[in-house]
Short mmCIF file of C-alpha atoms and ligand atoms in Angstrom, two decimals:
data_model
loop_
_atom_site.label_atom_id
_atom_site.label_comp_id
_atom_site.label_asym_id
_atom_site.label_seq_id
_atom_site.Cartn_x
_atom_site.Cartn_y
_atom_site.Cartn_z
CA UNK A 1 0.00 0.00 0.00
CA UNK A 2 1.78 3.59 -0.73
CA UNK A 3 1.53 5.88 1.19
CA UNK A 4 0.60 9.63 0.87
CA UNK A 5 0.73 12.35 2.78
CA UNK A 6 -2.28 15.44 1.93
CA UNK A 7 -0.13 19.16 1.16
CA UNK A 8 -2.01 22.79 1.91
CA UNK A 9 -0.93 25.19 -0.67
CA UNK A 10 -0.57 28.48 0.90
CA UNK A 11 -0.54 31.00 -2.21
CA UNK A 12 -2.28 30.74 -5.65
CA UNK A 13 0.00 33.00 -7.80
CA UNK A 14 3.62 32.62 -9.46
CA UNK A 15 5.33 30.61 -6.99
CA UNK A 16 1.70 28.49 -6.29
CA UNK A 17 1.57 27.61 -9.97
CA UNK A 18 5.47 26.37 -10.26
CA UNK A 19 4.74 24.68 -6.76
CA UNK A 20 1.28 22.97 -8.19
CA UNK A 21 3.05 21.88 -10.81
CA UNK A 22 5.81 20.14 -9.19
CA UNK A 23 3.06 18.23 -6.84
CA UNK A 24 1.26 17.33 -9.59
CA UNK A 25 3.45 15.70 -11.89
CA UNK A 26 6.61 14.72 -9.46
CA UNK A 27 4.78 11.18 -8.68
CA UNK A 28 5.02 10.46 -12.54
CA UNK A 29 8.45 11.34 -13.42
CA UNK A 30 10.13 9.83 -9.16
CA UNK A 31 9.53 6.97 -7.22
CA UNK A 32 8.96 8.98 -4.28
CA UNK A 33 7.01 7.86 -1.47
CA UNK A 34 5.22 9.37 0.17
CA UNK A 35 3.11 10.13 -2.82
CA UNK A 36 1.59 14.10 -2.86
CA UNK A 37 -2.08 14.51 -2.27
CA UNK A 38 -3.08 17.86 -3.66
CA UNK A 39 -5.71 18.05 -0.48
CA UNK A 40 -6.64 22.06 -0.39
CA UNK A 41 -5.01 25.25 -2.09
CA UNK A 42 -5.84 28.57 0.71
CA UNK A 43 -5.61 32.03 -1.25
CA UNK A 44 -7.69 35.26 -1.05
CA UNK A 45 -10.12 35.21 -3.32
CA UNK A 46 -12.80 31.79 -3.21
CA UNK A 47 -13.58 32.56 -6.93
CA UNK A 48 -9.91 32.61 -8.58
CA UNK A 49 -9.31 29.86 -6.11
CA UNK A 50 -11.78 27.73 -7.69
CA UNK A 51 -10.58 28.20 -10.83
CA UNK A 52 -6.84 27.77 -9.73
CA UNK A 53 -8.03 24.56 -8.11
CA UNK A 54 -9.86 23.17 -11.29
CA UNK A 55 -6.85 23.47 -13.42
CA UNK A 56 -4.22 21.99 -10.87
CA UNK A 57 -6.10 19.50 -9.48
CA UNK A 58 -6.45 20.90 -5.56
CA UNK A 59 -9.34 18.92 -3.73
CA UNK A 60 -10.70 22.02 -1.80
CA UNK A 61 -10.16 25.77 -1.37
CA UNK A 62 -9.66 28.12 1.55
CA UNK A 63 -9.99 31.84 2.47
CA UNK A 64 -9.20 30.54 5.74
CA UNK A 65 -4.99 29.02 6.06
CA UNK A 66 -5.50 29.84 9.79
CA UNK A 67 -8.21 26.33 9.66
CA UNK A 68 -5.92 24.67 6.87
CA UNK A 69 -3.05 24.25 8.57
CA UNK A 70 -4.73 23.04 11.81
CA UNK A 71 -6.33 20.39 9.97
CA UNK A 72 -5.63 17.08 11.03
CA UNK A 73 -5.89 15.98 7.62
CA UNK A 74 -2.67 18.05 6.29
CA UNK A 75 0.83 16.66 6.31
CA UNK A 76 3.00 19.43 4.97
CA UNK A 77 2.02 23.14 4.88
CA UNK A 78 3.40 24.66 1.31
CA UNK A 79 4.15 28.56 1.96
CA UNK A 80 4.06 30.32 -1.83
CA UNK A 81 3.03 33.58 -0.02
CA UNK A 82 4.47 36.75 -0.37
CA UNK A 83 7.83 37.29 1.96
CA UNK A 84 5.67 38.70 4.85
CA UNK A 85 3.84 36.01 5.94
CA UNK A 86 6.54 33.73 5.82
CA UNK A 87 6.32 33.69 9.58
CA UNK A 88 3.55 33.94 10.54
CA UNK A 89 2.24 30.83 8.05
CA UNK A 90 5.11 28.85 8.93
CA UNK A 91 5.15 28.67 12.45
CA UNK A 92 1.46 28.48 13.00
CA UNK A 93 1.91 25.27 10.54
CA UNK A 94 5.16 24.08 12.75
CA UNK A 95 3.12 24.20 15.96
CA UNK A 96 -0.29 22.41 14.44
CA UNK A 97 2.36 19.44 13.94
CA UNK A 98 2.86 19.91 10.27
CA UNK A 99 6.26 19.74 7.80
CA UNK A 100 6.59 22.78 6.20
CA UNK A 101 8.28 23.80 2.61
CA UNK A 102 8.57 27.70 2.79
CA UNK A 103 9.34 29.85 -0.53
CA UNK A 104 12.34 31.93 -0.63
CA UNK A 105 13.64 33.78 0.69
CA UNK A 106 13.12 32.44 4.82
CA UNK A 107 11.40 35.83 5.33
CA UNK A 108 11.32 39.56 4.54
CA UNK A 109 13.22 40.17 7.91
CA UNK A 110 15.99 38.31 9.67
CA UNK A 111 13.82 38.67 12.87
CA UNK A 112 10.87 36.69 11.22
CA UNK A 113 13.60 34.37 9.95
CA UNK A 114 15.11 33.57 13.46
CA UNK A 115 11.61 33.43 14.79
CA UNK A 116 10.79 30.75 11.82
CA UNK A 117 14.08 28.85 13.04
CA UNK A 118 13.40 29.01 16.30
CA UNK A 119 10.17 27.60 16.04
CA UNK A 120 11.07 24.60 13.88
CA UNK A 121 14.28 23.50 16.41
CA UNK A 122 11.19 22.49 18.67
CA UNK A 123 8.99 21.05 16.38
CA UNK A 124 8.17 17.69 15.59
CA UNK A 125 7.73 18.56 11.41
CA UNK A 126 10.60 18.76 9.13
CA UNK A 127 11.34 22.17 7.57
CA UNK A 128 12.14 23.27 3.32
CA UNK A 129 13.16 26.38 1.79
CA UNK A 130 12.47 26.44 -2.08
CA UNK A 131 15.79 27.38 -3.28
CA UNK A 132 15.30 25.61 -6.41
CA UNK A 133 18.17 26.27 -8.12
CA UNK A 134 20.58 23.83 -6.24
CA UNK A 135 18.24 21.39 -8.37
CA UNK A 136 19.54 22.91 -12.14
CA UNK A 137 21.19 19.79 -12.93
CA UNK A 138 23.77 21.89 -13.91
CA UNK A 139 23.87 23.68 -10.75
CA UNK A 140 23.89 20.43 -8.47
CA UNK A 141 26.57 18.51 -10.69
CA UNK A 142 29.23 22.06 -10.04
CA UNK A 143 28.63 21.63 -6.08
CA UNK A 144 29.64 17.75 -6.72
CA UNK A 145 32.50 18.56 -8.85
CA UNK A 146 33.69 21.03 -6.39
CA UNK A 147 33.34 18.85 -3.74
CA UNK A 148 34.86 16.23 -5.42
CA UNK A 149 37.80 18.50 -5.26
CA UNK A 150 38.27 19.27 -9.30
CA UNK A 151 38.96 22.74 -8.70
CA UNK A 152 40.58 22.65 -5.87
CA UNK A 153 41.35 25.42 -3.59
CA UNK A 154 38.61 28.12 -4.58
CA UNK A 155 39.91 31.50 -5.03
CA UNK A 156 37.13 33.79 -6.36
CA UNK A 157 33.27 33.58 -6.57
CA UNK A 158 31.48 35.68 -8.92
CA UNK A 159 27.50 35.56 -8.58
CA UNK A 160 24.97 38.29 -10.37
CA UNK A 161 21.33 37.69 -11.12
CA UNK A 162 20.21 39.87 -13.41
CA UNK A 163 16.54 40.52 -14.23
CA UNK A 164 14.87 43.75 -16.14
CA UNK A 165 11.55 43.37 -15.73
CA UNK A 166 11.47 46.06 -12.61
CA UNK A 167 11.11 49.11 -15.03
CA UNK A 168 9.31 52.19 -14.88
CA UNK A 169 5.94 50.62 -16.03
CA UNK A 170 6.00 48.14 -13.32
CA UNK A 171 3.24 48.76 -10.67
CA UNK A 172 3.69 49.18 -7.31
CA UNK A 173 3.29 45.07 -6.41
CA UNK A 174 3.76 43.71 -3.19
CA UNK A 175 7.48 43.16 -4.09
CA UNK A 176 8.28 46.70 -4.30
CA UNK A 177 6.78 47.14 -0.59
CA UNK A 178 9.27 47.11 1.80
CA UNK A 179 6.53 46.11 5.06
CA UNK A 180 5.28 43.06 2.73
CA UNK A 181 8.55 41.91 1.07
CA UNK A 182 11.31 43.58 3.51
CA UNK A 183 13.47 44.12 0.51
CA UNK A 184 13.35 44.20 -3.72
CA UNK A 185 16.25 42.52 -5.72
CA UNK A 186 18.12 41.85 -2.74
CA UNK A 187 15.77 39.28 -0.45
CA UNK A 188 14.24 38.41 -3.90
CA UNK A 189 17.52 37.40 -6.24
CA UNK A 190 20.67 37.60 -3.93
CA UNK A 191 19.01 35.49 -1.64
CA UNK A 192 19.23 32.69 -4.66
CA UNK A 193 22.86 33.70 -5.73
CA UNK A 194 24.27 33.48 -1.70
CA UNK A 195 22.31 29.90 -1.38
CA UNK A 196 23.78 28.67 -4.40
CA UNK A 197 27.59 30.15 -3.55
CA UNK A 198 27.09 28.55 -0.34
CA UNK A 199 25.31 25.33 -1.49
CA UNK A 200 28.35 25.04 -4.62
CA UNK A 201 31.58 25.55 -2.75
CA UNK A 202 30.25 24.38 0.97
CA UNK A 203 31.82 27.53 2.44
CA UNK A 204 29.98 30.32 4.81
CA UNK A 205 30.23 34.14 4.03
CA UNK A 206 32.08 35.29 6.87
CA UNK A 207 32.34 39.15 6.15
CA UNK A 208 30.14 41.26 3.88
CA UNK A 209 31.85 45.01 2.96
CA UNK A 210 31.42 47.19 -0.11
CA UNK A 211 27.89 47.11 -0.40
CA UNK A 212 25.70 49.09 -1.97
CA UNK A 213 22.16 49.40 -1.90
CA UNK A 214 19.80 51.50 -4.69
CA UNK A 215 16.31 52.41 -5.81
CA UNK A 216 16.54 53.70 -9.13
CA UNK A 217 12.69 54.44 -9.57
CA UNK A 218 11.33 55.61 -6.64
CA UNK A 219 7.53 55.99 -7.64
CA UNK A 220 5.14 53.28 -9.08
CA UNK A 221 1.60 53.38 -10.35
CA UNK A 222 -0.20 51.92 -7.73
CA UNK A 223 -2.40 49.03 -8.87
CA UNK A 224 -6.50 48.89 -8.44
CA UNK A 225 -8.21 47.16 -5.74
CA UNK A 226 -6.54 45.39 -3.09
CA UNK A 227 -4.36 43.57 -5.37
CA UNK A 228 -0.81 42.77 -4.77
CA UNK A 229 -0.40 41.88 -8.53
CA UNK A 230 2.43 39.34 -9.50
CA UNK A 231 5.05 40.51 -12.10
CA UNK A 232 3.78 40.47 -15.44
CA UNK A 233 0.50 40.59 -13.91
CA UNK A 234 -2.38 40.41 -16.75
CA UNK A 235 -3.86 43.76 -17.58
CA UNK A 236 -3.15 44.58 -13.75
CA UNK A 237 -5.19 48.12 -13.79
CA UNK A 238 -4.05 51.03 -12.09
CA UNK A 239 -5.33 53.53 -9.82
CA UNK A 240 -3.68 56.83 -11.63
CA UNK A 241 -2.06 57.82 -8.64
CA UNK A 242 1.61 56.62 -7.39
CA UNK A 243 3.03 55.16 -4.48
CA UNK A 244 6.40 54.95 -3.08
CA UNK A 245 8.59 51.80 -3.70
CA UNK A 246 10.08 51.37 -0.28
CA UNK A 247 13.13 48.43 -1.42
CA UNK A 248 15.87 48.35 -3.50
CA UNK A 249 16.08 48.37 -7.32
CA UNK A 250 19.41 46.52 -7.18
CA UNK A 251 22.10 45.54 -4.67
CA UNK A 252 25.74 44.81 -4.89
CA UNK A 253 28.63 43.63 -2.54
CA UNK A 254 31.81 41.92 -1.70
CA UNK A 255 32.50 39.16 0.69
CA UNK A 256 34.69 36.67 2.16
CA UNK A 257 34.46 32.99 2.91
CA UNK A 258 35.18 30.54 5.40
CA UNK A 259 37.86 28.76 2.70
CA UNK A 260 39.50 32.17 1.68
CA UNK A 261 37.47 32.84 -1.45
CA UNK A 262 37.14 36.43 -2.28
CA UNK A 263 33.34 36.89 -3.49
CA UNK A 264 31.39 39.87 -5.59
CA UNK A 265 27.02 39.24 -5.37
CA UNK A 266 24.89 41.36 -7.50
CA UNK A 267 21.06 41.69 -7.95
CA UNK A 268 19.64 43.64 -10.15
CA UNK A 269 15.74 44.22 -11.61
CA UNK A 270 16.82 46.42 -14.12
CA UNK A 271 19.74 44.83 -15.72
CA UNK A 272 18.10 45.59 -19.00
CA UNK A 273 19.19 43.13 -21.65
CA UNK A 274 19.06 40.10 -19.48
CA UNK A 275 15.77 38.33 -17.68
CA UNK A 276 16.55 35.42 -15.93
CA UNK A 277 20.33 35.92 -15.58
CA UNK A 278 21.38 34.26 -12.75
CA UNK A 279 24.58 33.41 -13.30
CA UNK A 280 28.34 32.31 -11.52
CA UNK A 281 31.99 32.03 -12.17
CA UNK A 282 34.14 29.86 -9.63
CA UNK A 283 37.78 29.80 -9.99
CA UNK A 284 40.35 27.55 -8.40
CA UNK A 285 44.08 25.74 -8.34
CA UNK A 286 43.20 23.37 -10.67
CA UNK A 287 40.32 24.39 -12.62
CA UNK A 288 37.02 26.58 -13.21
CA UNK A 289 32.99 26.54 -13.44
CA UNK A 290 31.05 29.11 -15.16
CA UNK A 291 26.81 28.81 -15.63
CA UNK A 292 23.81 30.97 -16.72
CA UNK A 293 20.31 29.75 -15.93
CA UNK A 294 19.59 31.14 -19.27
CA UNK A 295 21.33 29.05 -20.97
CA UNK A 296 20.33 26.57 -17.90
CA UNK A 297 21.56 23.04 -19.38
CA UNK A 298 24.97 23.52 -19.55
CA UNK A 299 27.91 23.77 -17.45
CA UNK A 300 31.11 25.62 -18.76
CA UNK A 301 34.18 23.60 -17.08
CA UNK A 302 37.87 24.78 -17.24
CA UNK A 303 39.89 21.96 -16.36
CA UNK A 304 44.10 22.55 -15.79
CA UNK A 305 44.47 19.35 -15.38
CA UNK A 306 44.15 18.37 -19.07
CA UNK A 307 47.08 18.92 -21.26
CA UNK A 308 47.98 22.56 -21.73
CA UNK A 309 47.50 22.11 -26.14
CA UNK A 310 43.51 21.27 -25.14
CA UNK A 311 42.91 23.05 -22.25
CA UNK A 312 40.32 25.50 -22.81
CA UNK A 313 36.16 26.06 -21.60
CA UNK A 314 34.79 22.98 -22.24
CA UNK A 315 30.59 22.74 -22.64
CA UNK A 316 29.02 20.09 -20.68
CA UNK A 317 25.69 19.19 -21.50
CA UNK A 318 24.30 17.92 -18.38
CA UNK A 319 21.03 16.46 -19.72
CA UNK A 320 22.41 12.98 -20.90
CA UNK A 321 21.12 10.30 -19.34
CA UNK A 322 23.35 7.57 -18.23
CA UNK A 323 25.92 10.61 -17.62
CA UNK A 324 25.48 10.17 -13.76
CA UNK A 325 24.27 13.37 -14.16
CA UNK A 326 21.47 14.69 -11.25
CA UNK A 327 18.02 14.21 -11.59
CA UNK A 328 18.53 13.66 -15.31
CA UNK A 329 17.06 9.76 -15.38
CA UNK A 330 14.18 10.73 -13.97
CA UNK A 331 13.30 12.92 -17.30
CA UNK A 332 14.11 12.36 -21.21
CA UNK A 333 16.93 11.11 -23.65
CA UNK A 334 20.35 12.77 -24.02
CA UNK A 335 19.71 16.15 -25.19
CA UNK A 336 16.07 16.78 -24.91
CA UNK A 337 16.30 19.73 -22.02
CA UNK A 338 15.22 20.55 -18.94
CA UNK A 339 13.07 23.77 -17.83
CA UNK A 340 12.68 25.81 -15.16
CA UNK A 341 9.31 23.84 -13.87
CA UNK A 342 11.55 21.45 -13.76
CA UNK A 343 13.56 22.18 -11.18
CA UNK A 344 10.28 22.74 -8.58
CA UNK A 345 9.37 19.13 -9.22
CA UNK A 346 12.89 17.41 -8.47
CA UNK A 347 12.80 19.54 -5.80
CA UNK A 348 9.53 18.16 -4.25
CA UNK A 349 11.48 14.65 -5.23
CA UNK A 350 14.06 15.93 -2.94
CA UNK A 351 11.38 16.57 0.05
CA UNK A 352 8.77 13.85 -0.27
CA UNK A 353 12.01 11.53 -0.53
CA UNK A 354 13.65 13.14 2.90
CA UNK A 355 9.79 12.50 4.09
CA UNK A 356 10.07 8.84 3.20
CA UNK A 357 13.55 8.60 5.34
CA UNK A 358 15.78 9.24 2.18
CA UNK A 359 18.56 11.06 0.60
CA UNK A 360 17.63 14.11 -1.75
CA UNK A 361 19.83 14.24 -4.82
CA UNK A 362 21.17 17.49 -3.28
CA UNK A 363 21.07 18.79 -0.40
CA UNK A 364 17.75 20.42 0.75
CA UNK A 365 18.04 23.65 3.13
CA UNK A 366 15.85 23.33 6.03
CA UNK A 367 14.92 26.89 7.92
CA UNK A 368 18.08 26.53 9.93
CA UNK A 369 20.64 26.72 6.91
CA UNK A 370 18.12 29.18 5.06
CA UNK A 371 18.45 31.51 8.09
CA UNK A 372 22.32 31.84 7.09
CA UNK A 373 21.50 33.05 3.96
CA UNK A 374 19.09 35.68 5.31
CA UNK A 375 22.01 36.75 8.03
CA UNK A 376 24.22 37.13 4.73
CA UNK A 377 21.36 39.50 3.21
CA UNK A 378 21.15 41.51 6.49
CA UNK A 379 24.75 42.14 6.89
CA UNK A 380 24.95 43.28 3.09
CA UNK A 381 22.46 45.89 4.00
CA UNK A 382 24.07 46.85 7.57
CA UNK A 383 27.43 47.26 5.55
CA UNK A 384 25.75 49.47 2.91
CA UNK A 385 23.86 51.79 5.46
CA UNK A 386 27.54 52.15 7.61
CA UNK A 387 29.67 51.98 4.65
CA UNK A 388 31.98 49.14 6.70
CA UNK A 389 32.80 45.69 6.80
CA UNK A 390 29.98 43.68 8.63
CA UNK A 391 30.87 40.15 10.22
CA UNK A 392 27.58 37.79 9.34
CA UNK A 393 28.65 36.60 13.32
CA UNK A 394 27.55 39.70 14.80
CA UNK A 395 24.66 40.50 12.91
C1 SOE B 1 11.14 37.22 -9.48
O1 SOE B 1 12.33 37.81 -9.34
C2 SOE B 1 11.29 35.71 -9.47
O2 SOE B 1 10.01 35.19 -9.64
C3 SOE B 1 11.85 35.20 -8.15
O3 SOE B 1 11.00 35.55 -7.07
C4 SOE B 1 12.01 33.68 -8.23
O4 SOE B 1 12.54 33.17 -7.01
C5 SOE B 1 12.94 33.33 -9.39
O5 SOE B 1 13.10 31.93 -9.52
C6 SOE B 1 12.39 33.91 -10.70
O6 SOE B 1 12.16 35.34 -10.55
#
């Protein structure tokens, strides 16, 4: 007999559609156990809900996630909310008894993140963050070659992820409000880039300096209604007035790590040319890595061990099955490609196999190793508000 365990979906928007995905179809494509039951989606609105949960497949809807994740009939709690009520979600979901997978970043503040990490060393559920890019194939075969030692000693990290869809004729949405997201580029995109560094080279940021913090457009049309709109939002109507964007437009800074590595992080959402660029370049002793989600299936290695007369960037295609590669047997033939859906679904592999008593292809962050990342993003900020060097220890 499998078993199953029933998931709440907190959130019907971006991140609830890449998370209903990966529920629905991650039972087809893994062997996981326990199997996913799409049991009830909670949102704000019971009409768009029902819609949402016709097309994904939810069982039941909810205006109330205070009920949902008290039920006795949920398992895991699934926070796709916006960055504000992280905290409150998660922890009300932690002390009903329940595992929880939280979007990223942990939280809007590094107070709701040590409350969230708090509340889950006490708990009998297992904690997720959804940093879903340590499950790029690409991305999870440079931590193992790393590890494996094929660089070597690591001397410089270079991480940037670079989006332009923040321009002037973006509304005012919840991510450009400071008290609902707690920050813009930086919480949203360097939180990826610092898990990833981390997750890639299995070093800490020790010191954060040179940082610098900016909002380039400083008004926004503020939308209609009580909506928070998502990016790209359909037709999202506006009020003809303008509101104040109260987070950054981009953030930049240097740090150190635990090995030695020098590191630069930048976030941008108006690093016009480029739209999913998240990107990094590791070099070591004995060899290099370079990757850009845009170009998400490959892996650029420089390798000094070969003979100086070929040594040179060498493409890896990490989609070929029978390679070894991660997570590619669960998908197609050599070649075929992986998305960015895809990387939500082995992702919910990764959990519902750690559920089962298993080992994730990659390592999943729980809310303890998610809350170093979000001390990382608060010492980038402290640093750019004093202009010094910030120790991620004493923030
Ligand atoms: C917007 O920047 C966003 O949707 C992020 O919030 C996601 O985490 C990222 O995967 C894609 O871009």
């Amino acid at each position: 007999m499998t078993t199953t365990i029933n998931v709440a979906l907190l959130g019907s928007k971006f991140m609830g559609r890449a998370h209903s995905n990966a529920w629905l179809n991650v039972g087809k494509f893994f062997p996981v156990e326990p199997l996913p039951v799409m049991h009830t989606v909670a949102g704000r609105s019971a009409s768009d809900l029902q819609e949402f949960a016709d097309r994904w497949g939810w069982q039941q809807t909810s205006t109330d996630w205070q009920s949902v994740v008290q039920s006795a009939d949920v398992g895991l709690v699934d926070v796709a909310t916006p960055n504000g009520v992280h905290a409150e979600q998660a922890i009300a979901a932690l002390e009903a008894g329940k595992h929880v997978a939280c979007e990223k970043p942990l939280a809007g503040r590094l107070t709701d993140a040590q409350a969230m990490t708090d509340a889950a060393e006490g708990a009998s559920g297992s904690t997720f963050v959804w940093f879903n890019y340590r499950r790029v194939p690409a991305v999870a075969l440079a931590q193992r070659l790393v590890a494996s030692g094929a660089l070597g000693r690591i001397y410089h990290v270079r991480a940037a992820y670079l989006q332009s869809w923040g321009g002037p004729d973006t509304p005012l949405l919840w991510r450009f409000q400071g008290d609902v997201a707690g920050s813009g580029a930086h919480g949203d995109l360097n939180a990826h880039i610092i898990d990833t560094v981390r997750f890639i080279t299995g070093e800490e940021i020790v010191t954060v300096e040179g940082a610098i913090e900016h909002t380039f457009i400083e008004e926004r049309d503020l939308l209609a209604g009580a909506a928070g709109g998502e990016i790209g939002g359909a037709g999202a109507a506006t009020a003809g007035a303008k509101g104040r964007s109260t987070v950054d437009d981009a953030v930049l800074f240097l740090a150190r790590m635990s090995g030695g590595a020098l590191a630069s992080f930048e976030a941008s959402r108006l690093a016009t040319g480029y739209h999913n660029g998240n990107r990094f370049e590791i070099h070591g002793e004995r060899g290099a890595l370079r990757f850009d989600f845009e170009r998400m299936n490959e892996l650029h290695f420089y390798n000094l061990d070969n003979d100086s007369a070929v040594q040179g960037w060498t493409t890896i295609d990490v989609t070929r099955a029978g390679s070894g590669h991660p997570y590619v047997e669960a998908w197609w033939p050599d070649s075929h490609g992986l998305g960015y859906e895809h990387t939500f679904v082995n992702q919910a592999s990764d959990i519902l196999t750690v559920l089962g008593g298993g080992q994730p292809v990659a390592a999943l962050p729980d809310f303890a190793d998610a809350l170093k990342t979000q001390r990382v993003l608060h010492a980038a900020i402290a640093s750019a508000r004093n202009r010094a060097p910030v120790d991620v220890a004493d923030v």
